mmCIF file of C-alpha atoms and ligand atoms in Angstrom:
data_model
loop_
_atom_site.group_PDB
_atom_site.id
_atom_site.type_symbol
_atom_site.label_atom_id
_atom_site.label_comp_id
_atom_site.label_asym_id
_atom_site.label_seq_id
_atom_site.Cartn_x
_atom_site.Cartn_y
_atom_site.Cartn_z
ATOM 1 C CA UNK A 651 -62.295 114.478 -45.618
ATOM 2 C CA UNK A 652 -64.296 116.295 -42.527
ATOM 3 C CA UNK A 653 -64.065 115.161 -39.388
ATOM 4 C CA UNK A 654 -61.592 115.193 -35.933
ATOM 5 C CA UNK A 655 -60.745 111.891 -36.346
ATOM 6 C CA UNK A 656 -59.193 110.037 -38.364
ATOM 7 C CA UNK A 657 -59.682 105.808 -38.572
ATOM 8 C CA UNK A 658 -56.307 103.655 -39.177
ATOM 9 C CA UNK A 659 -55.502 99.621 -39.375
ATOM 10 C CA UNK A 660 -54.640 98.603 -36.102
ATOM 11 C CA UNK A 661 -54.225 95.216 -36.547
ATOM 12 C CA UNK A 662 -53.826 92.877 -39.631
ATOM 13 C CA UNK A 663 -54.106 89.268 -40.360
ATOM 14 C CA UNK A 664 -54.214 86.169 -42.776
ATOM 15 C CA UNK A 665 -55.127 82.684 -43.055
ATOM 16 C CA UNK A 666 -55.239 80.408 -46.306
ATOM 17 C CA UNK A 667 -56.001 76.678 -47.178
ATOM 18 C CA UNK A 668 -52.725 74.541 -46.872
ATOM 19 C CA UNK A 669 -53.949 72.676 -49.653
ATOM 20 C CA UNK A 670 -51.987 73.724 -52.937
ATOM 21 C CA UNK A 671 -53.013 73.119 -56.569
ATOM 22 C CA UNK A 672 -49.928 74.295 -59.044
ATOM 23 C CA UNK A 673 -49.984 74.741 -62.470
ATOM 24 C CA UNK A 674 -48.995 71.755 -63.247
ATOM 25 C CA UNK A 675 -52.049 70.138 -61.445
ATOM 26 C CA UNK A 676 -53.907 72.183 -63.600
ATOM 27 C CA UNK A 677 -51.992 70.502 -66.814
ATOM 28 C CA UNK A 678 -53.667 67.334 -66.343
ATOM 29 C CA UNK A 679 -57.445 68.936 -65.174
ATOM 30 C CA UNK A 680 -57.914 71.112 -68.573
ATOM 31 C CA UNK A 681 -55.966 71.811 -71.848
ATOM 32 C CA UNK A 682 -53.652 74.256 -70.132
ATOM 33 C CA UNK A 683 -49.883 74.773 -69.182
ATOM 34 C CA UNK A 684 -47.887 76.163 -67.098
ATOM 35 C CA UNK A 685 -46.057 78.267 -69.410
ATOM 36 C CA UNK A 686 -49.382 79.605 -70.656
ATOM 37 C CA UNK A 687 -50.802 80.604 -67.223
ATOM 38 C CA UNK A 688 -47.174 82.191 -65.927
ATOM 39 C CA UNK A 689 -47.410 84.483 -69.058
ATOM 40 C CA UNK A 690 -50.555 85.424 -69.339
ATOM 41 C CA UNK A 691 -51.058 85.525 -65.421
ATOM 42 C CA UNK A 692 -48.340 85.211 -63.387
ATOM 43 C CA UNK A 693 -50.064 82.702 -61.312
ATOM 44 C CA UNK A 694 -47.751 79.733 -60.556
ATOM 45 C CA UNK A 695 -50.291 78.017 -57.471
ATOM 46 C CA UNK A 696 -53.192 79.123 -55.560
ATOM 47 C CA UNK A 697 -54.653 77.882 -52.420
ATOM 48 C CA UNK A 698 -58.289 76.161 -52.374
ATOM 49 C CA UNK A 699 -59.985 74.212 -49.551
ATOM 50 C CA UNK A 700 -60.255 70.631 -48.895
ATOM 51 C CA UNK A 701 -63.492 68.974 -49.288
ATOM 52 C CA UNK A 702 -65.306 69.769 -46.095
ATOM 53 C CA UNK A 703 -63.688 72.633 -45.495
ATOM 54 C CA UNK A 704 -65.460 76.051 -45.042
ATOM 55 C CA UNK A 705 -64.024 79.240 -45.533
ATOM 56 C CA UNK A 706 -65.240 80.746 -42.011
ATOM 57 C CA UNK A 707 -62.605 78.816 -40.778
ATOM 58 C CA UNK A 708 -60.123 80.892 -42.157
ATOM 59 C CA UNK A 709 -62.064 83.810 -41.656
ATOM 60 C CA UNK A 710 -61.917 82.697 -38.124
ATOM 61 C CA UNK A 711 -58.118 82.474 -38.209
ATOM 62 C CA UNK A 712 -57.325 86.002 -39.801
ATOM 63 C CA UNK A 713 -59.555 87.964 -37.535
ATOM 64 C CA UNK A 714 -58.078 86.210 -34.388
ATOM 65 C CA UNK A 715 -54.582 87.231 -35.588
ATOM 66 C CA UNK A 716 -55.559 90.508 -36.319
ATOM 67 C CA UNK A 717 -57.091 91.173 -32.904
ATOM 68 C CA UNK A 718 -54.380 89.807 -31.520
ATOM 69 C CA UNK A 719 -51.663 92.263 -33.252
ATOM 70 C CA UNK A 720 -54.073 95.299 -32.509
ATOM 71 C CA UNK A 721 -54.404 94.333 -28.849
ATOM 72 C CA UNK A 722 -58.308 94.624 -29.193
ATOM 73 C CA UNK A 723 -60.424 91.431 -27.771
ATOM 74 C CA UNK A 724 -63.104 90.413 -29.473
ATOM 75 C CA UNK A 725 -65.452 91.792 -26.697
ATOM 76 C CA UNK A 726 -64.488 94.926 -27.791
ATOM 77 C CA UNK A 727 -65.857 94.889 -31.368
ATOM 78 C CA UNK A 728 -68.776 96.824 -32.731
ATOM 79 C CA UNK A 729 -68.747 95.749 -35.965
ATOM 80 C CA UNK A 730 -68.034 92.749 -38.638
ATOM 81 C CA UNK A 731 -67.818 93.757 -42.335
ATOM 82 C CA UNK A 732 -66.954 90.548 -43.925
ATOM 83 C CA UNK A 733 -66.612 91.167 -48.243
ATOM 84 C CA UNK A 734 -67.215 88.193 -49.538
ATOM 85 C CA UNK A 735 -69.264 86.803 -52.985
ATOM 86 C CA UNK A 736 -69.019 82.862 -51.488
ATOM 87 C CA UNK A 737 -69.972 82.668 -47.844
ATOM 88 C CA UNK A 738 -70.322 79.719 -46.042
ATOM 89 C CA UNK A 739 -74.166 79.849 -46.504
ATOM 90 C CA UNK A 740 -76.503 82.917 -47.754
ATOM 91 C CA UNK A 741 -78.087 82.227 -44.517
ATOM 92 C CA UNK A 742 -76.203 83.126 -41.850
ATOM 93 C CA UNK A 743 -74.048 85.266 -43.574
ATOM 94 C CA UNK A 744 -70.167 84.885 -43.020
ATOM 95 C CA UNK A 745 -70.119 88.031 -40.979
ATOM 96 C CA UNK A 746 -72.464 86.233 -38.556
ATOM 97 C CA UNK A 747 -70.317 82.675 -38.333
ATOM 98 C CA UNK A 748 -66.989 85.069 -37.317
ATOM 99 C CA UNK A 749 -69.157 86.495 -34.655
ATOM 100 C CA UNK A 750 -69.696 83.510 -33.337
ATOM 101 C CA UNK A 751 -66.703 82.018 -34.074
ATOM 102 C CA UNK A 752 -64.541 84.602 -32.408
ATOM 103 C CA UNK A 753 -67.108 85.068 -29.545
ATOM 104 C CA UNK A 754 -67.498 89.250 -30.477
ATOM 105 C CA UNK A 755 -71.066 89.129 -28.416
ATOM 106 C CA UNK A 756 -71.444 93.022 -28.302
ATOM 107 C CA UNK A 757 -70.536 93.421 -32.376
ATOM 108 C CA UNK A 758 -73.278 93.768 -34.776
ATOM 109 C CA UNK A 759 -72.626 91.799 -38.267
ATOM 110 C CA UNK A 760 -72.927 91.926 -41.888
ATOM 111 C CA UNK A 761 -71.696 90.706 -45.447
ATOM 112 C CA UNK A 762 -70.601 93.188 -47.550
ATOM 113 C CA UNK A 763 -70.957 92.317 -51.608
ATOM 114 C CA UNK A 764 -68.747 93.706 -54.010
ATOM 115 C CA UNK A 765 -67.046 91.456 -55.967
ATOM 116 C CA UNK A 766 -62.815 92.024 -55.636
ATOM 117 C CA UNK A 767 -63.598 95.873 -54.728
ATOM 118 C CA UNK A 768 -65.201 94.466 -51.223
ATOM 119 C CA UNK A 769 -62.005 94.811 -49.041
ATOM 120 C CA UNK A 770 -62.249 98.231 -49.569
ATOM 121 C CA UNK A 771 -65.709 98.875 -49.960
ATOM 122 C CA UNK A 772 -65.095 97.764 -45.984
ATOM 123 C CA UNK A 773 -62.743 99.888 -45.144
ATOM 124 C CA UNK A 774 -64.657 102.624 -46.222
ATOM 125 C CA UNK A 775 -67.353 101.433 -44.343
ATOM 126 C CA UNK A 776 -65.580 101.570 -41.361
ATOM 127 C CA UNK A 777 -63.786 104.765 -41.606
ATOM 128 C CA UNK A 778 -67.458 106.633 -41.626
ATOM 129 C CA UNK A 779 -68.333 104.671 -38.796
ATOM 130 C CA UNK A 780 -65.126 105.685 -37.113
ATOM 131 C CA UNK A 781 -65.700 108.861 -37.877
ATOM 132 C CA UNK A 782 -68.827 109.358 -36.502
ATOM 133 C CA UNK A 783 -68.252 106.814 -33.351
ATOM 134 C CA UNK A 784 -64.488 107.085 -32.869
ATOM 135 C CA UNK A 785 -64.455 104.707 -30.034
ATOM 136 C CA UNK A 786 -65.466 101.914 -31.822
ATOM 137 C CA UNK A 787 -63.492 99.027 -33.187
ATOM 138 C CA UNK A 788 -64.586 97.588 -36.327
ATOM 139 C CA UNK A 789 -63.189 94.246 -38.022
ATOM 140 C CA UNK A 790 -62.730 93.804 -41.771
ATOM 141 C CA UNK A 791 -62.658 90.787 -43.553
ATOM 142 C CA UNK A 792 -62.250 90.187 -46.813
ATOM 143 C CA UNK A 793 -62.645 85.893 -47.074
ATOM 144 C CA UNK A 794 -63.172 83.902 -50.501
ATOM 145 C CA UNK A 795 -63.958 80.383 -51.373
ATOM 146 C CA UNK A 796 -63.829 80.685 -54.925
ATOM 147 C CA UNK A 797 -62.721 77.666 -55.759
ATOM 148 C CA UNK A 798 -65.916 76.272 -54.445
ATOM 149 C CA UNK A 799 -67.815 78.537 -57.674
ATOM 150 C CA UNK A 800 -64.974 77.263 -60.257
ATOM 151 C CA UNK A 801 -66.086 75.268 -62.750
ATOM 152 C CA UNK A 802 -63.141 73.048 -62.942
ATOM 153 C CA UNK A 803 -63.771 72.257 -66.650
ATOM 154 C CA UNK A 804 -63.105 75.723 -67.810
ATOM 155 C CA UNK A 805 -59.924 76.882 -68.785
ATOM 156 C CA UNK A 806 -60.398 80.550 -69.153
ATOM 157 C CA UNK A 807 -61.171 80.858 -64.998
ATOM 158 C CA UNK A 808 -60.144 77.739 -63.296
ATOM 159 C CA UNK A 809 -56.608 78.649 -63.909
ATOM 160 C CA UNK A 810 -57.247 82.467 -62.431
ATOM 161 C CA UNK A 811 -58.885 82.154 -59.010
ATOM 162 C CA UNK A 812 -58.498 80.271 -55.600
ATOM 163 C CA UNK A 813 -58.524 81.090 -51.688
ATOM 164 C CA UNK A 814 -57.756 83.046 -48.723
ATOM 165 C CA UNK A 815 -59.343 84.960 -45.972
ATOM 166 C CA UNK A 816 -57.497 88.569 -44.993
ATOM 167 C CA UNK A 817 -58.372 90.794 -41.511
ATOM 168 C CA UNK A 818 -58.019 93.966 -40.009
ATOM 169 C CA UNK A 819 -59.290 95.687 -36.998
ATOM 170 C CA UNK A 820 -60.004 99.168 -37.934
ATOM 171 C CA UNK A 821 -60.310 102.081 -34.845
ATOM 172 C CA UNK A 822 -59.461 105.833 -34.280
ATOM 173 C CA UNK A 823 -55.818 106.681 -35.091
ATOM 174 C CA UNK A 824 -54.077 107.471 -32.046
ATOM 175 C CA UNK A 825 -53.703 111.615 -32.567
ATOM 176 C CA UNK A 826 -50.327 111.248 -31.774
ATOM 177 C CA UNK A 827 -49.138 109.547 -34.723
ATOM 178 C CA UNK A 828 -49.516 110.104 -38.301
ATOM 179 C CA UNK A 829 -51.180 107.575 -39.612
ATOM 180 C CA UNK A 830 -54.930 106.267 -40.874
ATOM 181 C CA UNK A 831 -56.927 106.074 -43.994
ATOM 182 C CA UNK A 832 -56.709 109.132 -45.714
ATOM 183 C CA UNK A 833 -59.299 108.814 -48.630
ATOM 184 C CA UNK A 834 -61.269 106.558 -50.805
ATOM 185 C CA UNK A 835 -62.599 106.500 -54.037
ATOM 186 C CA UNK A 836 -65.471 103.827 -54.688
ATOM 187 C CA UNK A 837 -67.289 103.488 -57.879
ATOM 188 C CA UNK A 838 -69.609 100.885 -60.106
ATOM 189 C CA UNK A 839 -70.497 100.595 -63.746
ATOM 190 C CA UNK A 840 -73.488 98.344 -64.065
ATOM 191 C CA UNK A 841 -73.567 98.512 -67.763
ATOM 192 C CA UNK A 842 -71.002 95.860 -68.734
ATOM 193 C CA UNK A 843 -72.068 93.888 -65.966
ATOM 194 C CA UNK A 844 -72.664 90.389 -68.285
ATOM 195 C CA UNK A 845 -68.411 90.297 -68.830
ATOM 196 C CA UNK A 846 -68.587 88.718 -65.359
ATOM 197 C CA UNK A 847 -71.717 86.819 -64.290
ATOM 198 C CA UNK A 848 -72.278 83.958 -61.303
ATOM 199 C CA UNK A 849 -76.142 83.633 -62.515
ATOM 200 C CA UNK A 850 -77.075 80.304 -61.110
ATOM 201 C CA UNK A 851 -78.116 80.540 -57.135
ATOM 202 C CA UNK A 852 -79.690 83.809 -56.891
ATOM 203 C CA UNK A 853 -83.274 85.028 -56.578
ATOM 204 C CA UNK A 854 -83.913 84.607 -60.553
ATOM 205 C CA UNK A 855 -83.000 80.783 -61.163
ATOM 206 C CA UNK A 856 -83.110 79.083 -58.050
ATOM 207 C CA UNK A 857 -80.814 76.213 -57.458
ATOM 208 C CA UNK A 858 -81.394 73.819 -59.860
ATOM 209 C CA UNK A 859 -83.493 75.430 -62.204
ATOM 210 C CA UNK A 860 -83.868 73.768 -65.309
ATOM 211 C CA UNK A 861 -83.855 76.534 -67.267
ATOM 212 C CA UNK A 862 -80.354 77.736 -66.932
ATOM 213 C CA UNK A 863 -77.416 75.653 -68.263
ATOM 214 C CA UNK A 864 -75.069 73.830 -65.717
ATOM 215 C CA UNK A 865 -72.071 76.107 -66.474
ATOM 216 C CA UNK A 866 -74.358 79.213 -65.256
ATOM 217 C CA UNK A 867 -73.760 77.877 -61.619
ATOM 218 C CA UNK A 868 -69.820 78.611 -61.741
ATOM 219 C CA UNK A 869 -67.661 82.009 -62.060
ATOM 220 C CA UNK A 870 -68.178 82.954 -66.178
ATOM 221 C CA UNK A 871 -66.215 85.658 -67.200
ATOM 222 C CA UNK A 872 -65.196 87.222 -71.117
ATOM 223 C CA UNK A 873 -61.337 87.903 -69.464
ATOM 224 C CA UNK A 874 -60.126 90.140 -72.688
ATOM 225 C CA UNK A 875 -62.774 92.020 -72.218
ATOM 226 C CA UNK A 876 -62.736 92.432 -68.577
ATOM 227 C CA UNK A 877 -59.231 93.124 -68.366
ATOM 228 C CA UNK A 878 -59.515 96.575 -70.934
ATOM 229 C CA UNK A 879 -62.191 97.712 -68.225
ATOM 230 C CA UNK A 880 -59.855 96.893 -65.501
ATOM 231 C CA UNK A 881 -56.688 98.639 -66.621
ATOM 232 C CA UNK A 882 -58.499 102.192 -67.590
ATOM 233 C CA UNK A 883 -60.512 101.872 -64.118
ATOM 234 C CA UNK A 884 -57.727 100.851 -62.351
ATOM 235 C CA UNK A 885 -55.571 104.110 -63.588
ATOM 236 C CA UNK A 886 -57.965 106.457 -63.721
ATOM 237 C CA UNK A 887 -58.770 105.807 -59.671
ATOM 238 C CA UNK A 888 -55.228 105.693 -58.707
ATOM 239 C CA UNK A 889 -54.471 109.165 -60.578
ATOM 240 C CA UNK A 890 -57.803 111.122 -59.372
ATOM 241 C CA UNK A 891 -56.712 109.903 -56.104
ATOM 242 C CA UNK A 892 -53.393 111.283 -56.376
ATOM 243 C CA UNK A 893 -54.171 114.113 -57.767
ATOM 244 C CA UNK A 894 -57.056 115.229 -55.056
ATOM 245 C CA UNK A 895 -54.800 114.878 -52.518
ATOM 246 C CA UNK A 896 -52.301 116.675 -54.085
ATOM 247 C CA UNK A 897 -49.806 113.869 -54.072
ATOM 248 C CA UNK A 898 -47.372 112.670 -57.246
ATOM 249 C CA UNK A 899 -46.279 109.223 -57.659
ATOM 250 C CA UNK A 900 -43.366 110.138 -55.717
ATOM 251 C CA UNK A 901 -45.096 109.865 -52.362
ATOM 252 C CA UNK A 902 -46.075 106.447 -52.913
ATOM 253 C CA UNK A 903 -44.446 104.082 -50.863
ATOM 254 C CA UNK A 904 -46.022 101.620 -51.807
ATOM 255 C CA UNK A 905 -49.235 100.281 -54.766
ATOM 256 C CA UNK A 906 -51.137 97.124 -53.938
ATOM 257 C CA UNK A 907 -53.340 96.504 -56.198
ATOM 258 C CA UNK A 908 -55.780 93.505 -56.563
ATOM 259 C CA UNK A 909 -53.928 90.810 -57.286
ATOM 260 C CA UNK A 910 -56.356 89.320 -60.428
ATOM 261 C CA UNK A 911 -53.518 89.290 -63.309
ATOM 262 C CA UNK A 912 -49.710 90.223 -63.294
ATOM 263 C CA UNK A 913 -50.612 91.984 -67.017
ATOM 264 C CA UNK A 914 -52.950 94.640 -65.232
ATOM 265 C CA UNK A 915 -50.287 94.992 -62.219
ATOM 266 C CA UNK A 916 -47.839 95.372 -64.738
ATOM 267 C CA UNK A 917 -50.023 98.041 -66.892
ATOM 268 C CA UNK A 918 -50.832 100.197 -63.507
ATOM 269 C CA UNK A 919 -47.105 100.200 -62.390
ATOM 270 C CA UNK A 920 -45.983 101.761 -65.853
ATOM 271 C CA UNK A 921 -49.192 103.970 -66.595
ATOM 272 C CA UNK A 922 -47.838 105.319 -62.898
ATOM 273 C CA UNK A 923 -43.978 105.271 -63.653
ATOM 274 C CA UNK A 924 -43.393 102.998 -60.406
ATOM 275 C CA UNK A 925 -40.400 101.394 -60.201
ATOM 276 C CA UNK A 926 -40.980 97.566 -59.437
ATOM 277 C CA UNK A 927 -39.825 97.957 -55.536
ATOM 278 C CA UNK A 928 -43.263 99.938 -55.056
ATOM 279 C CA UNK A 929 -45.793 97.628 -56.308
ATOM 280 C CA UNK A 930 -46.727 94.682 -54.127
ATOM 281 C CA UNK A 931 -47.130 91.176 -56.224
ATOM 282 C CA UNK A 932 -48.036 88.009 -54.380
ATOM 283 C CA UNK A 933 -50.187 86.955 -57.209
ATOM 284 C CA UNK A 934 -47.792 84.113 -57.941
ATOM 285 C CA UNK A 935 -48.421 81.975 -55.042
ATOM 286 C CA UNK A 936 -52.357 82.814 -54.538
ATOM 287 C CA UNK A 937 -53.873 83.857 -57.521
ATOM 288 C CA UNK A 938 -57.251 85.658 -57.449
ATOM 289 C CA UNK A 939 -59.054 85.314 -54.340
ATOM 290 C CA UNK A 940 -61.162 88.015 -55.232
ATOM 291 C CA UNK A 941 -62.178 90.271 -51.938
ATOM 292 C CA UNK A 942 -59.273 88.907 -49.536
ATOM 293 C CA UNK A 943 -56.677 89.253 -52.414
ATOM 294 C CA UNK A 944 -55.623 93.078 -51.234
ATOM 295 C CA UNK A 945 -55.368 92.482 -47.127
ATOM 296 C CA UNK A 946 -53.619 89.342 -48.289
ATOM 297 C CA UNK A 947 -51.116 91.306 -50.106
ATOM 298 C CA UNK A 948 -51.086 94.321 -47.317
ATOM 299 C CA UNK A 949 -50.187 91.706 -45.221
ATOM 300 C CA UNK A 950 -47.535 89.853 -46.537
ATOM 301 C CA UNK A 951 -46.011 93.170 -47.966
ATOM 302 C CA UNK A 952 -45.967 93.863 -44.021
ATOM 303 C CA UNK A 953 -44.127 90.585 -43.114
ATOM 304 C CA UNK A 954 -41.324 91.327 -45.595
ATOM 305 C CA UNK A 955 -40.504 94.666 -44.303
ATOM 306 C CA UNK A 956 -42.059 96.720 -47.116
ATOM 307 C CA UNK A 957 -44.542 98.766 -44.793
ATOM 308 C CA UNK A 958 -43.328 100.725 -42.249
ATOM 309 C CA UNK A 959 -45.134 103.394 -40.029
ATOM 310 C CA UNK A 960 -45.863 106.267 -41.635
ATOM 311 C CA UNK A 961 -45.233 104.947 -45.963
ATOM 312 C CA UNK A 962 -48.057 105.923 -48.002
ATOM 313 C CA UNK A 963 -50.251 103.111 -49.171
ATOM 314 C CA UNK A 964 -52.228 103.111 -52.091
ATOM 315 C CA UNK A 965 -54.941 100.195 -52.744
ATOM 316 C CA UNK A 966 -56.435 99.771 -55.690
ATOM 317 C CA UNK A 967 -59.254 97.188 -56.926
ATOM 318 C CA UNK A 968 -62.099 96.460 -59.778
ATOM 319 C CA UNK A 969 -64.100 93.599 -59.668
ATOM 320 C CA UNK A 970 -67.456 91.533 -61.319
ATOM 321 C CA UNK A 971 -70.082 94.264 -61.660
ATOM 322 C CA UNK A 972 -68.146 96.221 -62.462
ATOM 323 C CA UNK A 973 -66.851 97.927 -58.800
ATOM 324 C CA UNK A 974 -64.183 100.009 -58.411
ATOM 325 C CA UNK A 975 -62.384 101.060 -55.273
ATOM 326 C CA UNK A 976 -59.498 102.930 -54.137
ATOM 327 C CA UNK A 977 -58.382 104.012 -50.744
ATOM 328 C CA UNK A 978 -54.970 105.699 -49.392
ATOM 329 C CA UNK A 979 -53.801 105.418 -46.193
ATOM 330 C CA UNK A 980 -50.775 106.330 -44.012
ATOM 331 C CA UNK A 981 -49.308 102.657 -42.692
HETATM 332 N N1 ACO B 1297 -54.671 77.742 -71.075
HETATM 333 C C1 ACO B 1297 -54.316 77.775 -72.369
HETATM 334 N N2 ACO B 1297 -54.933 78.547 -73.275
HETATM 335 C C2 ACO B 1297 -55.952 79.322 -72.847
HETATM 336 C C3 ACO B 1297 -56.364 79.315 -71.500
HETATM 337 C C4 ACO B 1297 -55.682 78.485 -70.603
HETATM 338 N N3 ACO B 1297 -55.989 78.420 -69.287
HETATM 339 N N4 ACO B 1297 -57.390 80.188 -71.363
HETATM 340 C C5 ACO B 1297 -57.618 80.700 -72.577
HETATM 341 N N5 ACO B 1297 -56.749 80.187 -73.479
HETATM 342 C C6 ACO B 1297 -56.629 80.465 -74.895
HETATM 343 C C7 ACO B 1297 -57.878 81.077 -75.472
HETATM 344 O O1 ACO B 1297 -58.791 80.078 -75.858
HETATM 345 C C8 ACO B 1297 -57.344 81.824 -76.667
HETATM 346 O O2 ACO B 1297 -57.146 80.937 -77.732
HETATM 347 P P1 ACO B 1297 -57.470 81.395 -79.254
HETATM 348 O O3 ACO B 1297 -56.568 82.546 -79.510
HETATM 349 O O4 ACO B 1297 -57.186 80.177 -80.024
HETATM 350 O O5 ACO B 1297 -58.918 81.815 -79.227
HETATM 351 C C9 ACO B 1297 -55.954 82.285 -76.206
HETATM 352 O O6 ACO B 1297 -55.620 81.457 -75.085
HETATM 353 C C10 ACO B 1297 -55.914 83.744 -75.777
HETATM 354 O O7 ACO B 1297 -57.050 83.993 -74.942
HETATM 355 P P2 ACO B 1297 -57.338 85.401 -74.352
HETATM 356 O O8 ACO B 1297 -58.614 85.347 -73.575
HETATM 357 O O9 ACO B 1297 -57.207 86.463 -75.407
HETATM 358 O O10 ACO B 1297 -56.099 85.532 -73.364
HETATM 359 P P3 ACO B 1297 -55.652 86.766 -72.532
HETATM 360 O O11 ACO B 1297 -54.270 87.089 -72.879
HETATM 361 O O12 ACO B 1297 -56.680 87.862 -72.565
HETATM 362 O O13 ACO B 1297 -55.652 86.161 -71.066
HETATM 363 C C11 ACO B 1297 -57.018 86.177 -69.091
HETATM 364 C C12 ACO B 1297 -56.850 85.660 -70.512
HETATM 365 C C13 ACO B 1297 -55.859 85.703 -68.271
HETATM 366 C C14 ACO B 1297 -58.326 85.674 -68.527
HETATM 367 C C15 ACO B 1297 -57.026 87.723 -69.121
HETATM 368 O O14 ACO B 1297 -57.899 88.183 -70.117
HETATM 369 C C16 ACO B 1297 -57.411 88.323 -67.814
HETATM 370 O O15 ACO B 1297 -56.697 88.222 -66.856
HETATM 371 N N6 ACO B 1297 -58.538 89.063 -67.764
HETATM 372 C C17 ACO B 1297 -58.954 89.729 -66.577
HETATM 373 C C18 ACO B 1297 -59.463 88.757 -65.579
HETATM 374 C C19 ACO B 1297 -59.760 89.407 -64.276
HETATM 375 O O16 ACO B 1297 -58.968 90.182 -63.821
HETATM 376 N N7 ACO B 1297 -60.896 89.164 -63.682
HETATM 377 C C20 ACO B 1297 -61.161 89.819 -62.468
HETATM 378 C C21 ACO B 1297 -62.334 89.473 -61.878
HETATM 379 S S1 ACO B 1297 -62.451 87.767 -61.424
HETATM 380 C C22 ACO B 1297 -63.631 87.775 -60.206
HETATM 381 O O17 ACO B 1297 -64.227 88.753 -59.972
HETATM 382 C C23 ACO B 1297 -63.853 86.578 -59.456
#
């Protein structure tokens, strides 16, 4: 990539619902068990919001924390990205409530759509931004309520997805040190896009619009299907990645990948001959939660020691849509 500077993470952080539904809640919701969602999944519990909770509030929560660990105030920020499919409201956007929530009165604001790609859809955001204004500060969020789009009587998705709001404030990388975001790789195929729908809501059946079934209103997904797109996309960025960088698997410290099924994790790590001690898995305790599932996992992989300064990071996601991302980056 062209330019003097060079944009890193400064600051991460994380906030989920403390409410926890297990598998075996799940047993006695829909013809499911817990045997059957550990081995297809690897899910064992996911986090989802009380009634009357909103998922700006956790939004809220992560970006203070990462502020906090970047020593950037909110007065400081240019920017909000927030990646998100279920925002608060469609008006304001999510973006808008942090803003306010966090007081950031000289930041402009913005949702960012891209299905479980978003996180880094936003980081790429910010990097040209940061490249082009490198005394900015820019935060990322990636912040799901998914559970509140579940339909809670299907068994092929209520048993995937839940949760979670991740942050990071994104700036210049000191010149000094080696680190930042190194390159991305963002992509979309539109022409499988009816694997994964959310129909109900938008601009072509308004809410309750008779002419679209109940069901239409929730997450619908044909999983088997999505998950052969998933595995070839996910390889085929993480390689092309690699290879125009002129890196091996070797130099990765460390894979996170999108946390949507233990199967695909699985898949990547062999297709890339990593040993298990470089791919990240949280999946078990928060199942897919969609745009906030990879700076959930960056940040607990953080907290247990498995990032240090200078590893080499490699993200990987896919999402409804399809989109694609990719993005490595010097921790
Ligand atoms: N409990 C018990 N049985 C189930 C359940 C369940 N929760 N769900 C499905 N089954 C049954 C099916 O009905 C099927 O039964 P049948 O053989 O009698 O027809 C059987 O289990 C196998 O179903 P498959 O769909 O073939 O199961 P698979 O091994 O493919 O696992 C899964 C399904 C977990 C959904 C998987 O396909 C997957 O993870 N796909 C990718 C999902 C994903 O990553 N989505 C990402 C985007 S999500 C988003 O963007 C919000």
């Amino acid at each position: 990539m062209n330019s003097n500077y060079k944009s890193a993470i400064l600051g991460i952080g994380m906030a989920v619902p403390s409410k926890v539904l297990t598998n075996f809640d799940l047993e006695k919701m829909v013809e499911t068990s817990d045997k059957w969602i550990t081995e297809r999944t690897g899910i064992k519990e996911r986090r989802i919001l009380e009634d009357g909770e909103n998922i700006s509030k956790y939004a809220i929560k992560a970006s203070i924390e990462a502020l906090e660990r970047a020593n950037v105030s909110p007065k400081e920020l240019n920017l909000i990205i927030c990646a998100t499919v279920t925002p608060d409201y469609l008006i304001p956007s999510l973006s808008i409530l942090v803003q306010e929530g966090i007081e950031a009165v000289n930041a402009g604001a913005f949702d960012l759509f891209a299905t479980c790609s978003g996180f880094i859809y936003g980081l790429a955001v910010a990097d040209q931004f940061i490249r082009n204004n490198p005394d900015w500060k820019i935060l990322v969020i990636g912040a799901e309520a998914l559970s509140r789009k579940t339909n809670w009587k299907d068994r092929t998705i209520c048993v995937l997805l839940g949760d979670g709001a991740g942050a990071v404030v994104v700036g210049k990388s000191p010149q000094s040190e080696n680190r930042g975001i190194l390159d991305f790789f963002l992509g979309a195929d539109g022409s499988r896009w009816p694997l994964l729908t959310l129909k109900g809501g938008g601009s072509c059946y308004a809410p309750f619009d008779k002419r679209l079934p109940e069901e239409e209103y929730y997450i619908k997904m044909q999983g088997r299907e999505v998950f052969k797109v998933a595995t070839r996309m996910m390889e085929k960025i993480a390689l092309e990645l690699l290879k125009r960088n002129g890196l091996t698997n070797e130099d990765i410290k460390l894979l996170v990948p999108h946390q949507a099924n233990l199967r695909i994790i699985e898949y990547l790590r062999e297709r890339l001959n990593l040993p298990k001690n470089k791919v990240y898995v949280n999946i078990h305790k928060y199942g897919n939660t969609s745009a906030a599932s990879i700076p959930l996992a960056l940040y607990e992989a953080e907290k247990e020691g498995k990032l240090k300064e200078g590893d080499l990071v490699l993200l990987v996601a896919f999402g409804g849509g399809f989109t694609f991302g990719g993005a490595l980056l010097r921790w």
